[in-house]
Structure formats: structure tokens, C-alpha cells
Short mmCIF file of C-alpha atoms and ligand atoms in Angstrom, two decimals:
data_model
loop_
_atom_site.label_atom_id
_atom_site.label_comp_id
_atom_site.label_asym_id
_atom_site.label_seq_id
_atom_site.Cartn_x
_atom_site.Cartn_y
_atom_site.Cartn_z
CA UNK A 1 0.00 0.00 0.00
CA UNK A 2 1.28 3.56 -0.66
CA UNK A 3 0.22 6.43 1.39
CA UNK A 4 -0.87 9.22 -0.28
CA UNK A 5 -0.13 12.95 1.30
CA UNK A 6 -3.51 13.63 3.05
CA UNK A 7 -5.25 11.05 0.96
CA UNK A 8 -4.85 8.17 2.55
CA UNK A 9 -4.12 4.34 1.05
CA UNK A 10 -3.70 3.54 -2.78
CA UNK A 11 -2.37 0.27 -3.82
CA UNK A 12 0.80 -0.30 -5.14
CA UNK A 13 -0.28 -0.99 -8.51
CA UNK A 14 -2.48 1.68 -9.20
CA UNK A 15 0.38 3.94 -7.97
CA UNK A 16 2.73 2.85 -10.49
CA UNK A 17 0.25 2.95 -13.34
CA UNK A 18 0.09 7.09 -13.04
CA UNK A 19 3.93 7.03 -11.61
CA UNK A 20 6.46 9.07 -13.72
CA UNK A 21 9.19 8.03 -11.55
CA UNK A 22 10.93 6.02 -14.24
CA UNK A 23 11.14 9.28 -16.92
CA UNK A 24 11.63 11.49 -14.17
CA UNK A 25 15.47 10.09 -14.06
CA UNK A 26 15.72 12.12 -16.93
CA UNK A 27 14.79 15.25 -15.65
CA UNK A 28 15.95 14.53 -12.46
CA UNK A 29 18.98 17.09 -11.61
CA UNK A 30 16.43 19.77 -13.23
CA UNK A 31 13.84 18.95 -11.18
CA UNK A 32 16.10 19.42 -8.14
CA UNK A 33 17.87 22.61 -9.06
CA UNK A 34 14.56 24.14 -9.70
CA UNK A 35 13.35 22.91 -6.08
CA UNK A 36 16.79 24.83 -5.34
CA UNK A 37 15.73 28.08 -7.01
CA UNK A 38 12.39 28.01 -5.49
CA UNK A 39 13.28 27.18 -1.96
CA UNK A 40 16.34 29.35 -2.16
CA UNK A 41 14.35 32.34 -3.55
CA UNK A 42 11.82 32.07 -0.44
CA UNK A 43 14.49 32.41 1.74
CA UNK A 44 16.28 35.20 0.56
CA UNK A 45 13.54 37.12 0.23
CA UNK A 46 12.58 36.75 3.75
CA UNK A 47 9.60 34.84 2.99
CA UNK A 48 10.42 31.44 5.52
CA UNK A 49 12.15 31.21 8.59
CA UNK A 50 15.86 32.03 8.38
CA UNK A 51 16.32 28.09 10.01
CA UNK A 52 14.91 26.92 6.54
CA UNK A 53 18.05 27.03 5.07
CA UNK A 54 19.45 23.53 6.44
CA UNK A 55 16.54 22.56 3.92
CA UNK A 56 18.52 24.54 1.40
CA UNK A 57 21.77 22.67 2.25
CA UNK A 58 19.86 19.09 1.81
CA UNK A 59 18.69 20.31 -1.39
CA UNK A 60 21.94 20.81 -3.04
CA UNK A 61 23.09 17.32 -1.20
CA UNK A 62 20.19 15.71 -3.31
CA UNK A 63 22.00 16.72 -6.66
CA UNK A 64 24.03 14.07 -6.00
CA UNK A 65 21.90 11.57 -5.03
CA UNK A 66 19.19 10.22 -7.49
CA UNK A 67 19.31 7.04 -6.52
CA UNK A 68 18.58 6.91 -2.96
CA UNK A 69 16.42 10.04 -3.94
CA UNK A 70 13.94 8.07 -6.43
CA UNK A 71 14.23 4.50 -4.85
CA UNK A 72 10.86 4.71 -2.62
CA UNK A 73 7.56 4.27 -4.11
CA UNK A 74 5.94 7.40 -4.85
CA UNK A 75 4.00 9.40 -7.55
CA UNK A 76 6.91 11.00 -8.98
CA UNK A 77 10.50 13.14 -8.65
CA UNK A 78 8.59 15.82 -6.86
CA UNK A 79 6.92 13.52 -3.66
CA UNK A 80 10.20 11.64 -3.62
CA UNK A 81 12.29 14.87 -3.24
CA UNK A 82 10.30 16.44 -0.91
CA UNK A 83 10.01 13.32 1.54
CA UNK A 84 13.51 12.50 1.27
CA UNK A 85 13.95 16.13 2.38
CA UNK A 86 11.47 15.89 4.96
CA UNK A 87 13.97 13.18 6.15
CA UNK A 88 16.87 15.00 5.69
CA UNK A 89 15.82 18.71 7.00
CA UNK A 90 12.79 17.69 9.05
CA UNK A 91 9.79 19.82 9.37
CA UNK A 92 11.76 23.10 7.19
CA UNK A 93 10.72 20.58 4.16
CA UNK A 94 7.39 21.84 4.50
CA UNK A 95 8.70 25.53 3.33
CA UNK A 96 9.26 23.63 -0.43
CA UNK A 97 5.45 23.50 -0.88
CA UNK A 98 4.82 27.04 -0.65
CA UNK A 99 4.16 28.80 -4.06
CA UNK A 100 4.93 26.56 -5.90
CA UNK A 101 2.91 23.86 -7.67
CA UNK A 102 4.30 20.07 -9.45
CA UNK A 103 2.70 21.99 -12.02
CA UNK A 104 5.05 24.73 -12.71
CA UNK A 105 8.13 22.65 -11.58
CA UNK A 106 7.85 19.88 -14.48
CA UNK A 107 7.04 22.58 -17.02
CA UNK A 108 10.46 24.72 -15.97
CA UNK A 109 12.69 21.17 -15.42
CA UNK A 110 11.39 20.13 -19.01
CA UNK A 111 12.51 23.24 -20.85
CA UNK A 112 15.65 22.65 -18.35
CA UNK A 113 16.82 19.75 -19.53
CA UNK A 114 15.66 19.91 -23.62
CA UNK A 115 17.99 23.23 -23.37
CA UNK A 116 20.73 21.33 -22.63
CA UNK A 117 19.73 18.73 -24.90
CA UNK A 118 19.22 21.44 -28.03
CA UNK A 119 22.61 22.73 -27.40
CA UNK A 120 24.13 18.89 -27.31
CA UNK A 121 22.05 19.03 -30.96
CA UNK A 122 23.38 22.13 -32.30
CA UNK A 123 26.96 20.81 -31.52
CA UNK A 124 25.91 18.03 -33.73
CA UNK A 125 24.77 19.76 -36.25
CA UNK A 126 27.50 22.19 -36.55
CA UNK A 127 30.18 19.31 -36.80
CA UNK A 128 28.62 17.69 -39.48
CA UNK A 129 28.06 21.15 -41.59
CA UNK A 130 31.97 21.43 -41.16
CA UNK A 131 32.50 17.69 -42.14
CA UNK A 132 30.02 18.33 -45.52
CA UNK A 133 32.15 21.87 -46.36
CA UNK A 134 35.57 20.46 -45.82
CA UNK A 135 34.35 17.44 -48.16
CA UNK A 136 32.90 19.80 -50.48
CA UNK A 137 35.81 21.80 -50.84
CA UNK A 138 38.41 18.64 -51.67
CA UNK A 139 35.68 18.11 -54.36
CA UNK A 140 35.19 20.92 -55.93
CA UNK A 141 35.19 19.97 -59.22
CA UNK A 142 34.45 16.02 -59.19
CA UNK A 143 31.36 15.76 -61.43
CA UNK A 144 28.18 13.47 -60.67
CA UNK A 145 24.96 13.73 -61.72
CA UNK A 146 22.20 15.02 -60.64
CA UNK A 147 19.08 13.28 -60.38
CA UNK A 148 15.15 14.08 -60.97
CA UNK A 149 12.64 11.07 -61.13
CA UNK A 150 15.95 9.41 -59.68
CA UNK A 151 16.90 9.54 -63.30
CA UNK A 152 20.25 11.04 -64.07
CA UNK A 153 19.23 14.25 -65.06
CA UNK A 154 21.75 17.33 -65.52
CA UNK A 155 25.93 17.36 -65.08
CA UNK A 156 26.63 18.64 -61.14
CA UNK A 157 29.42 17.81 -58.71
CA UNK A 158 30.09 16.64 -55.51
CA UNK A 159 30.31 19.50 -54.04
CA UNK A 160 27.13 21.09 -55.19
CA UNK A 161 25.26 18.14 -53.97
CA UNK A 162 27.11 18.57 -50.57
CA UNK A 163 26.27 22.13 -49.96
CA UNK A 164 22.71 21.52 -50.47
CA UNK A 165 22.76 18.96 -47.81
CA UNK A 166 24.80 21.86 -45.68
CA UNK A 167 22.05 23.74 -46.24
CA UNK A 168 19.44 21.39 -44.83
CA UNK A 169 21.62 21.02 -41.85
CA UNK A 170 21.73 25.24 -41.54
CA UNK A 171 17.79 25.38 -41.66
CA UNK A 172 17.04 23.36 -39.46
CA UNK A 173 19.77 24.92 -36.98
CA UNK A 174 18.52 28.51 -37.34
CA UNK A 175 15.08 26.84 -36.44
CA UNK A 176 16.52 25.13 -33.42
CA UNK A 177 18.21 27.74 -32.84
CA UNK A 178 15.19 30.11 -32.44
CA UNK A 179 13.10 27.75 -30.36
CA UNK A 180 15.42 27.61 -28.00
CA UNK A 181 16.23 31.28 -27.55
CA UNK A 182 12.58 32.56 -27.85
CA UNK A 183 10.55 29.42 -26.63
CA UNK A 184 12.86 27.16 -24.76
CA UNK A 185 14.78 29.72 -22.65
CA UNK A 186 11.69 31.25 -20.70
CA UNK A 187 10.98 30.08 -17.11
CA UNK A 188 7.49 29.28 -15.83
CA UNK A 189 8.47 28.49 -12.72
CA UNK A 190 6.25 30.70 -9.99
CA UNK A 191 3.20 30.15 -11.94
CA UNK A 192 1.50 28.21 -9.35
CA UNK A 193 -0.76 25.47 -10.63
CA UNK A 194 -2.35 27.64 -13.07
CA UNK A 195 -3.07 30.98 -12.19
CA UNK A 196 -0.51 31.86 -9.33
CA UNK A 197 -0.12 32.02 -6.22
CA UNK A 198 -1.06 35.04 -3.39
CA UNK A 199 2.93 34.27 -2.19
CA UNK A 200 5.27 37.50 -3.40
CA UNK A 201 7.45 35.81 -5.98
CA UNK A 202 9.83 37.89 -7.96
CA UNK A 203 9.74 35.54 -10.81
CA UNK A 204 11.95 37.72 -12.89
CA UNK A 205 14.55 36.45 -10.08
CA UNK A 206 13.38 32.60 -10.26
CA UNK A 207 14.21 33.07 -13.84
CA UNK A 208 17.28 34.65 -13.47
CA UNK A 209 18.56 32.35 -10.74
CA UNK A 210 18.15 29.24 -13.27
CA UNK A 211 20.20 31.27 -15.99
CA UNK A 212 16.72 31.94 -17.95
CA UNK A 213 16.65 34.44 -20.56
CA UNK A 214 13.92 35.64 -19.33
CA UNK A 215 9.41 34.58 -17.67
CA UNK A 216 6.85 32.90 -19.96
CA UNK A 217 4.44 35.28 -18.70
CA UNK A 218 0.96 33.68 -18.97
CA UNK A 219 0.47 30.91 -16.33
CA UNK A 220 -1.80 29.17 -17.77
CA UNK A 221 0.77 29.00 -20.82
CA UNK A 222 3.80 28.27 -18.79
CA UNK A 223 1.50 25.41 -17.16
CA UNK A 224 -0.20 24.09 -19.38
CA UNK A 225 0.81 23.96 -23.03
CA UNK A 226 3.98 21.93 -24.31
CA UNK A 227 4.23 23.46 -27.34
CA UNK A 228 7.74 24.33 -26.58
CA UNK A 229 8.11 20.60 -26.83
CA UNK A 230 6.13 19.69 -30.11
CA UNK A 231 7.58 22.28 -32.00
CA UNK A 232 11.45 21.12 -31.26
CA UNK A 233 9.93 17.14 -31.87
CA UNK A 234 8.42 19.04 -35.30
CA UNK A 235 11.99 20.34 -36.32
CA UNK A 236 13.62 17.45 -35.65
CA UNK A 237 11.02 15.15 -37.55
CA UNK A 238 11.46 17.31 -40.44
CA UNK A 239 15.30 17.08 -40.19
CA UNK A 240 15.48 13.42 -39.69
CA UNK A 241 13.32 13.56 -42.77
CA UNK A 242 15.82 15.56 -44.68
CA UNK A 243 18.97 13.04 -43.16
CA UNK A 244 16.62 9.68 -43.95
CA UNK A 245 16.70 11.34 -48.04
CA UNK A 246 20.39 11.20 -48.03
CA UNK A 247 20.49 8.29 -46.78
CA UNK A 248 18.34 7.15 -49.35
CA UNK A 249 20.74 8.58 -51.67
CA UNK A 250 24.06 7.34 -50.17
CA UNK A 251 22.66 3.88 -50.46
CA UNK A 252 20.91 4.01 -53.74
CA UNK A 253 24.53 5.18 -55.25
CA UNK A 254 26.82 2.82 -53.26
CA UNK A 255 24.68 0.16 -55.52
CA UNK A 256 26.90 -1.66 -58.24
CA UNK A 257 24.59 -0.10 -60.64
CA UNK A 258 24.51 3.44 -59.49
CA UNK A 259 28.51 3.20 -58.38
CA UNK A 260 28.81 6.68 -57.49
CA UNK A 261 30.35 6.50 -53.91
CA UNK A 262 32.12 3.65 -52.12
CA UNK A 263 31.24 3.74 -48.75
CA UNK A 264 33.92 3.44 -45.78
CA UNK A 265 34.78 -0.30 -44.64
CA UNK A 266 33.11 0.69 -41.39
CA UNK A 267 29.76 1.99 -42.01
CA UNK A 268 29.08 -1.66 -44.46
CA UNK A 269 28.51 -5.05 -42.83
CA UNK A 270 28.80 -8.31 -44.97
CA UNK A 271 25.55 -10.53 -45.55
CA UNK A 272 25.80 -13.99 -43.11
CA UNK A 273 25.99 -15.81 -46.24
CA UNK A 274 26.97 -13.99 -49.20
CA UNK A 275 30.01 -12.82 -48.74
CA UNK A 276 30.35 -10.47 -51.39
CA UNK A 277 27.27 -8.13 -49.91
CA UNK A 278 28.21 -4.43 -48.55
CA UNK A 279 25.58 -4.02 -46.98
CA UNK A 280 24.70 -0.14 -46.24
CA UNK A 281 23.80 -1.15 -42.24
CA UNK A 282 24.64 2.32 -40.71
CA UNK A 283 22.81 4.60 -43.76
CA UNK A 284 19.98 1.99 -43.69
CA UNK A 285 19.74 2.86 -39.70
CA UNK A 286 19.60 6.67 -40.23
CA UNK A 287 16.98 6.07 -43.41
CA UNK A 288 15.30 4.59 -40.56
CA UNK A 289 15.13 6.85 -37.91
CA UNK A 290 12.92 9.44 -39.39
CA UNK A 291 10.26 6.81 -39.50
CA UNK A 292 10.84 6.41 -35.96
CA UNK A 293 10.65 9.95 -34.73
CA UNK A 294 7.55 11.18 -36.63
CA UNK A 295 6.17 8.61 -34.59
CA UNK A 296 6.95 10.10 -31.63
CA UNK A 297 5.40 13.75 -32.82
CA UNK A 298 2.51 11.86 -33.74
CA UNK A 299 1.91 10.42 -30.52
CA UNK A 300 3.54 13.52 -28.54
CA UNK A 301 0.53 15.52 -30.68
CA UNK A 302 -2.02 12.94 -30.54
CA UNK A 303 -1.68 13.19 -26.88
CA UNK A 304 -1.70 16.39 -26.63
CA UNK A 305 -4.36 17.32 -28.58
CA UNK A 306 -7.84 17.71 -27.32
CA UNK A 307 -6.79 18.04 -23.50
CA UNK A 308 -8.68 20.87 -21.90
CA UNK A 309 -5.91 23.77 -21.22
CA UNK A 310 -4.02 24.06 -17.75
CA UNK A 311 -2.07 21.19 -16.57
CA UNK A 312 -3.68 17.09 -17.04
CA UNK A 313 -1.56 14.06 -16.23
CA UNK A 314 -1.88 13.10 -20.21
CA UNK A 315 0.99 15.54 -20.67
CA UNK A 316 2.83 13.69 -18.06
CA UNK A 317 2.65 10.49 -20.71
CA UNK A 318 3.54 12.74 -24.00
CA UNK A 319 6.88 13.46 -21.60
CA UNK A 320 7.92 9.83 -22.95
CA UNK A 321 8.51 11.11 -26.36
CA UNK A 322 10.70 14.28 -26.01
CA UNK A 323 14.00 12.81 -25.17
CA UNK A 324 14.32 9.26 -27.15
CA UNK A 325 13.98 11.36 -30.36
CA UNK A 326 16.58 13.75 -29.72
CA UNK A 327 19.27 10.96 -28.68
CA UNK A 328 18.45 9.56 -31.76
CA UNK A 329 18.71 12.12 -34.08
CA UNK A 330 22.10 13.34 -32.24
CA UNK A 331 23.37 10.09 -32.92
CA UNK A 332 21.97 9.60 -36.63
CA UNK A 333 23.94 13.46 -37.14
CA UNK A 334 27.27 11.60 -35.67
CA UNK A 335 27.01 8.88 -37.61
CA UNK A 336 26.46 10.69 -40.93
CA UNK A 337 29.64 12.81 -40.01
CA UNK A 338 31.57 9.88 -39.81
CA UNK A 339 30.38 8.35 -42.73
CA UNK A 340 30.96 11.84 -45.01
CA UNK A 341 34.25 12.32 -43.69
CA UNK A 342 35.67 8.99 -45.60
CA UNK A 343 33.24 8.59 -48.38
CA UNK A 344 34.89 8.41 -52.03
CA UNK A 345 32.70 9.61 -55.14
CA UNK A 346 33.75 8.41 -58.13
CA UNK A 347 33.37 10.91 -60.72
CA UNK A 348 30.50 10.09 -63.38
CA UNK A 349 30.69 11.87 -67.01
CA UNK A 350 27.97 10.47 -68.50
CA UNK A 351 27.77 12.25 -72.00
CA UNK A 352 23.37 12.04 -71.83
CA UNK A 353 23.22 14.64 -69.17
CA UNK A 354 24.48 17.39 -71.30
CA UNK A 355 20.98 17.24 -73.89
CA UNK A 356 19.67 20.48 -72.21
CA UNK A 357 23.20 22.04 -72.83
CA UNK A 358 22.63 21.01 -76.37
CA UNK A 359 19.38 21.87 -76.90
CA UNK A 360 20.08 25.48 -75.32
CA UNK A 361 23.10 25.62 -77.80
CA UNK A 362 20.79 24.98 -80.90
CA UNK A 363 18.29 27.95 -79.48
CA UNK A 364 21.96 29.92 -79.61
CA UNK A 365 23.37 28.78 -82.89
CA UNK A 366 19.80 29.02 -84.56
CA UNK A 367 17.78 31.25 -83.09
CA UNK A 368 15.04 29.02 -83.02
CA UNK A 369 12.91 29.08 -79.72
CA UNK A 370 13.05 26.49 -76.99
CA UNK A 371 10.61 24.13 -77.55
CA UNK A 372 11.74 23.62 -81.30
CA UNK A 373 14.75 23.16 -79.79
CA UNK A 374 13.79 20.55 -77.62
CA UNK A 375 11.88 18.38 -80.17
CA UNK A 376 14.48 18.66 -82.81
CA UNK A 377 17.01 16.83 -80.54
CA UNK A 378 14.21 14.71 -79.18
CA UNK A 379 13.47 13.72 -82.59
CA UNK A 380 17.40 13.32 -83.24
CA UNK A 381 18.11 11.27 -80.35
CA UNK A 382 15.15 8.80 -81.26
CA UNK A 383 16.12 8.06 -84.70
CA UNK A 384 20.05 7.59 -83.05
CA UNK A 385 19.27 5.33 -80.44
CA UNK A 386 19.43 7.70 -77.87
CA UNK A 387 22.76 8.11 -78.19
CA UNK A 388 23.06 12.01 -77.97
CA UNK A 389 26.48 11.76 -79.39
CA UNK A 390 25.37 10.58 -82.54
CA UNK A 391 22.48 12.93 -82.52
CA UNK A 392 24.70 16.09 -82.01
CA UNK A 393 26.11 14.70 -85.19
CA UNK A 394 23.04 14.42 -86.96
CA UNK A 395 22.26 17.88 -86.16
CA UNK A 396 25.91 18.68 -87.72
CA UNK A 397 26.87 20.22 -83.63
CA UNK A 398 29.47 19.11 -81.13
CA UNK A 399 28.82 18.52 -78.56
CA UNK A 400 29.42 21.00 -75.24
CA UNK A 401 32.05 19.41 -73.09
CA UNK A 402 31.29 18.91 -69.02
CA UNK A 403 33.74 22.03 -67.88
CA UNK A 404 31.88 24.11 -70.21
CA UNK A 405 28.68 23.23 -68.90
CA UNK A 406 29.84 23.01 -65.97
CA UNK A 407 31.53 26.62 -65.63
CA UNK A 408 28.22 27.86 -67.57
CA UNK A 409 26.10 27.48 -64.47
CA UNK A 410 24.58 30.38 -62.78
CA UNK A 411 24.12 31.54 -59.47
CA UNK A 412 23.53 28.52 -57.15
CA UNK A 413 24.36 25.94 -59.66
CA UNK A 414 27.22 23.57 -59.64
CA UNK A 415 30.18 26.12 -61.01
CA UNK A 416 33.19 25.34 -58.97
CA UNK A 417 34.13 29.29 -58.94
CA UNK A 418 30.86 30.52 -57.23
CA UNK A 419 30.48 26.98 -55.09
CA UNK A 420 34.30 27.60 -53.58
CA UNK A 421 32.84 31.37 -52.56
CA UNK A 422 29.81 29.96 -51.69
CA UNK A 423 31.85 27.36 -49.38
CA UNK A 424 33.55 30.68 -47.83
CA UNK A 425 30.69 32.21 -47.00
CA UNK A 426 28.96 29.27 -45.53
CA UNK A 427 32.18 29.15 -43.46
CA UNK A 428 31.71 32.13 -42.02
CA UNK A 429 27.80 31.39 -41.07
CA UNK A 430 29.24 28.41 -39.76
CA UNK A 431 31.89 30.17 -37.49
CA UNK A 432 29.60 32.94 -36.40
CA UNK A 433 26.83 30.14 -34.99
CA UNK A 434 29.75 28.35 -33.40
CA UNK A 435 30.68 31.52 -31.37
CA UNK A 436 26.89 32.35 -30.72
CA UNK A 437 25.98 28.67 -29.46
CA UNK A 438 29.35 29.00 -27.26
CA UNK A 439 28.32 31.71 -25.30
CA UNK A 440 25.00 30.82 -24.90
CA UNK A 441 26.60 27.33 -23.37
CA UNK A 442 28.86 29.00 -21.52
CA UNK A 443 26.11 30.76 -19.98
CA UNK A 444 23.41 28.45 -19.43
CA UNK A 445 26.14 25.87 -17.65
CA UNK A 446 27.58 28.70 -15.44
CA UNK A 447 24.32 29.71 -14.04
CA UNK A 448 23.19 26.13 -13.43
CA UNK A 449 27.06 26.00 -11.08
CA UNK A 450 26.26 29.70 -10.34
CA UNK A 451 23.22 28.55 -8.49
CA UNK A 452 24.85 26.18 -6.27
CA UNK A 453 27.30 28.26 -5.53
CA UNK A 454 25.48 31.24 -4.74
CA UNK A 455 23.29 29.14 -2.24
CA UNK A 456 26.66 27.35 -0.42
CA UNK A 457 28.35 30.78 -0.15
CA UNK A 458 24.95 32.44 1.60
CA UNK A 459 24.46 29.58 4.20
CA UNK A 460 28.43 29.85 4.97
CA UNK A 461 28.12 33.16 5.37
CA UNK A 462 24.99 32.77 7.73
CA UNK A 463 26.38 30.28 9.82
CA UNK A 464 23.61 27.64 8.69
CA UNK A 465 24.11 24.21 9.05
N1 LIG V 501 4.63 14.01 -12.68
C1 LIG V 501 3.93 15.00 -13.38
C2 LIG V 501 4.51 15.21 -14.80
O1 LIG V 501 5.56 14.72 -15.05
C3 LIG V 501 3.93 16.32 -12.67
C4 LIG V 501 2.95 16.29 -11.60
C5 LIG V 501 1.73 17.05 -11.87
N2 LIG V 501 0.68 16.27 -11.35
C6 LIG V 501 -0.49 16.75 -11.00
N3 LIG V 501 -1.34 15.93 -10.55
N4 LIG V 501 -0.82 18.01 -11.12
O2 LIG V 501 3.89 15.81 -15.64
#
């Protein structure tokens, strides 16, 4: 049987089917430095007894012990803390309560602990927009095609077909990026359990003593709605998405019919009985994983949808889908780093992509428009076999040659001049969001130490035990 605070008996099992003990371990040192900020924010501002600060002291003792903290049966993170502090600091446990609401404590230790989980992203990201640059510059000018209908289609290179996947990779950053700045980064904490509390909280100063940015303002908001959640799950469906295309694409050309790219020793795995198979394991994983986490935004928003606003224990089960998706997609990013780091194209000059080039050639040489153009060669490469050598013949042409149509390319096409400036000046993108995710790490991880500290130093210098 498990006692419920002022509720009286509940058995065991119907305990542990609303428990959130088990994901709580993941929020768990968020959950207690938040306890921290409240309790510590009470007492500063003269709001408890002065003796409440042992409770403090316990608090910041608790960091350090999950375990022991979370191994008695209870609802969740926030019974377990506070009776384990009851045990600890006796009756100045009771001070925790005051203000603050389970409510507004899982909604601030959520956006605690994806922040540091969005930043672990971003590193990801970044590294693997340096590894796609650096491979795009050593490739510069190695041709492949590329495809429409998966159908070779025009003459491009390597490292046009890189950028574009750099540029997937900076999207979806800059989206990250704002989410956690302008969504992420705001503390509810001090909303109560919906609409406040008649206790004096500064909650500019709970903010600030977490290393917020800055309040999510409406309560009912900052209780209630996870949307700071769904839309990071959203942008990281949509970039798995993107990822699970290259894949596609890495694995359709490492084919011995496509032979475009050999793919490093490491990242194949031999069949169990052919032993001639190279078998595309670790791009066949990461094709995989966008399957995996739009199910998780499907059920995160299929939970959440339809719940009457203010806080219900259904959000407590969409919890389960927040952090699973962003290991995976962390480790899918670090995987295809690896991968593109020892990759080898093989360049492809296959004469049939240049038939535009030709066709644009005759509207040149002739003057005739585009579309007569187009079915003169159409009509030429029919009678030759498709051959478009033998076609440009026919028409009494040459044909272009791959540099030429190559170097002919405009703005964002495949021209090796304007895709090594290009490169540059993704560089310098790159370098400026390494120096701004920096600080704001920097920051974030100093207040969370900042916070201890500042508590330790103010019960030394008060003499509490
Ligand atoms: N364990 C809950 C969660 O993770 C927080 C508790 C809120 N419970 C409540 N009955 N108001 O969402």
C-alpha cells in the first residue's frame, strides 16, 4: 500500500500505473535545481524562517543523489524529493510546498533539460556542416549527376550536392536555434498550478537564478501547453526527414549499378551468407530513424491534442517522447559525419546529361525558340538510339564538353568558382553560430554551477548548518 499525502491508502499498482518516476530520471537534476531556485528564492527574500536554510543545504546534497532520492515508491521526482527532504531537514521541508505547484516545476525542469539537450544538438549539427564543407571543398570539381525522377538528369558535382545537404543542416539549426532562444529559454516556474499564487514571488529572479533568458508570462501557458516541446519534436522530424533522403541517396549510389560512392569499410557489414554483400547497415539505420521519430510527434501531438488547457496528467505520458527522439537524431547526425568524412565519389561523365546544354546551344546557334529546340534533338536522339552523341552529329553540332557546362552554371548551380565562394561564405555562417551557441553554453552551464554556488556561499556566510 502507498500512502498518499492527506489522501490516505492507494495500492501499489495503481500507484505505479500514473507514476512518472521512471522518466523522471531524466529530468531529475532539473527537477532538483529548480526545487533549489524556489526554496532558495523564499528564503532570501525573507519569505520562511531564516532556520529553513538547512533545507537549502539538503537540497543541493540531493544533486548528488538520485538514486537513494527516487528509490521509494511514490507518484513522482517531486513527492520523492520532498520526503527525502522531509527526512533530511525535518519539518523546514514543508517551506518547499509554498508557491509553488508540481505543475510549474515539471514545465520549468522540461525546458531545463531539452535546453541542454538542443545545445548537445546544435553541436551536432555544426560538426557535421563542417565535415560536408571540408568534403565539399576537396571536391570541388568532381562531377556526378544530378538526379530528378531518380533519373540522371543534368551534369553537377560533388560538391554542389554537398552544400545543399549543408544547407538542410543550416535550416534546421537557425530553427533550433530560435526555439530555443525565444521558446525554450523562458521560465514558468512561480506560476503556481495555473493561475498563481497570493505568495510575493519575484519571478523575474526565479528566472534569473536558473540562468533563464527571461518569464513565460501567462500561467496558464507556462503550465499548461507543451508546445515548446512539439515544436522542437516538429523540427527534428522534419530534419530526420531531410537526413533519412540522403540516406536514401548514399545507399541508392553505393549500388553496383549506381557506383557513385564507395562507402567506408566501417559503415558496411557483410551478408551472413553472401560474402560479397556491402551491406549499407549504418545509412539503412539513419533512413530509418525518421520513420521512428515522426512517430513520436505523432503520438507527442495525438496526446496532446484535445486536453482541456491548464495542466492534465496526459501531458505527463507525451513526456515519454521528447528525449528518445533527440538521442536519436544526435546520434543519426554523428554517424552521418563519420560516414561523409571517408566517403569516395567516383566521378560520373555520362555524356546524356548534357541534352539540355545542347538543346540550349541549338536555341543559340539558330535562333530558333526552346521548344523547337527541344523536339528537334528529341526527334534526333530517337532516330540515333538515344545516343546524344550521334544525334549532335546528326544535327551537324558538337557537342558542349562537361567544364563548359559546368563553368556555364549560374548563381547557385554547380560552377566550382561561385560553389568555392559559396563554401567561404557558408564558413563564415558556420563560425559565427559556433561563437553564438558557445556563449549561450557558456552561460546556461555557469548559471546552473552559479546557483549552487550562490546558495553554499549564503548559508556559509549565515552560519547555517
Ligand atoms: N509528474 C507529473 C509530470 O511529469 C507532474 C505532476 C503534476 N501532477 C499533478 N497531478 N498536477 O507531468
Amino acid at each position: 500500500m502507498y500512502r498518499k499525502p492527506g489522501f490516505g491508502d492507494q495500492p501499489d499498482w495503481i500507484r505505479e500505473y500514473t507514476s512518472s518516476l521512471e522518466f523522471d530520471r531524466k529530468i531529475y537534476s532539473a527537477v532538483v535545481l529548480t526545487a533549489l531556485a524556489h526554496l532558495f528564492h523564499l528564503w532570501e527574500k525573507g519569505l520562511i524562517p531564516e532556520e529553513a536554510g538547512s533545507a537549502l543545504k539538503c537540497l543541493v546534497e540531493a544533486l548528488d543523489k538520485e538514486d537513494e532520492v527516487l528509490s521509494g515508491e511514490f507518484e513522482d521526482v517531486h513527492e520523492a524529493l520532498e520526503a527525502w527532504l522531509l527526512d533530511k531537514a525535518g519539518k523546514h521541508a514543508g517551506w518547499l510546498a509554498y508557491g509553488k505547484s508540481r505543475n510549474d516545476q515539471v514545465s520549468t525542469a522540461l525546458r531545463l533539460a531539452l535546453r541542454k539537450e538542443i545545445i548537445r544538438l546544435l553541436w551536432e549539427i555544426n560538426r557535421l556542416r563542417g565535415t560536408l564543407l571540408g568534403k565539399a571543398e576537396r571536391n570541388l570539381n568532381v562531377l556526378i549527376p544530378a538526379f530528378t525522377h531518380l533519373r540522371p538528369a543534368q551534369p553537377s558535382t560533388v560538391a554542389h550536392y554537398l552544400l545543399h545537404v549543408e544547407r538542410e543542416l543550416s535550416v534546421h539549426w537557425r530553427t533550433l536555434w530560435y526555439l530555443l532562444r525565444e521558446v525554450i529559454d523562458l521560465s514558468p516556474l512561480g506560476s503556481g498550478p495555473v493561475a498563481g499564487s497570493s505568495v510575493p514571488l519575484d519571478r523575474g529572479r526565479l528566472a534569473e537564478l536558473l540562468g533563464f533568458s527571461g518569464v513565460e508570462e501567462n500561467t496558464i501557458f507556462a503550465t499548461g501547453s507543451r508546445t515548446f516541446a512539439s515544436l522542437v519534436l516538429g523540427s527534428i522530424a522534419s530534419l530526420a526527414v531531410a537526413l533519412s533522403r540522403v540516406a536514401e541517396d548514399l545507399i541508392v549510389w553505393s549500388t553496383s549499378q549506381f557506383s557513385i560512392v564507395r562507402l567506408p569499410d566501417r559503415h558496411v557489414s557483410t551478408s551472413s551468407i553472401m560474402p560479397q554483400k556491402r551491406n549499407p547497415v549504418t545509412l539503412e539505420i539513419i533512413r530509418a530513424v525518421a520513420g521512428d521519430i515522426l512517430g513520436s510527434l505523432t503520438s507527442f501531438l495525438t496526446i496532446t491534442k484535445g486536453i482541456p488547457s491548464g495542466y492534465n496528467l496526459d501531458l505527463q505520458e507525451a513526456n515519454n517522447h521528447i528525449f528518445g527522439p533527440l538521442e536519436k537524431i544526435i546520434n543519426a547526425i554523428k554517424v552521418m559525419a563519420d560516414l561523409i568524412d571517408d566517403i569516395e565519389f567516383r566521378e560520373v561523365r555520362d555524356i546524356q546529361l548534357l541534352a539540355q546544354d545542347v538543346a540550349e546551344r541549338l536555341v543559340k546557334e539558330r535562333g530558333i525558340a526552346y521548344r523547337e529546340a527541344h523536339s528537334l534533338l528529341a526527334k534526333a536522339l530517337r532516330e540515333n538510339g538515344w545516343d546524344l552523341k550521334k544525334a549532335v552529329e546528326s544535327l551537324d553540332m558538337e557537342l558542349p564538353g562537361f567544364e563548359e557546362a559546368i563553368n556555364s552554371r549560374g548563381r547557385g548551380g554547380p560552377n566550382p568558382e561561385r560553389m568555392s565562394k559559396e563554401i567561404s561564405s557558408r564558413r563564415k555562417l558556420l563560425r559565427d553560430d559556433i561563437g553564438r551557441l558557445t556563449e549561450f553554453e557558456s552561460l546556461k552551464l555557469s548559471a546552473e554551477r552559479e546557483l549552487v554556488e550562490r546558495v553554499r556561499r549564503t548559508l556559509e556566510r549565515k552560519h547555517i548548518e
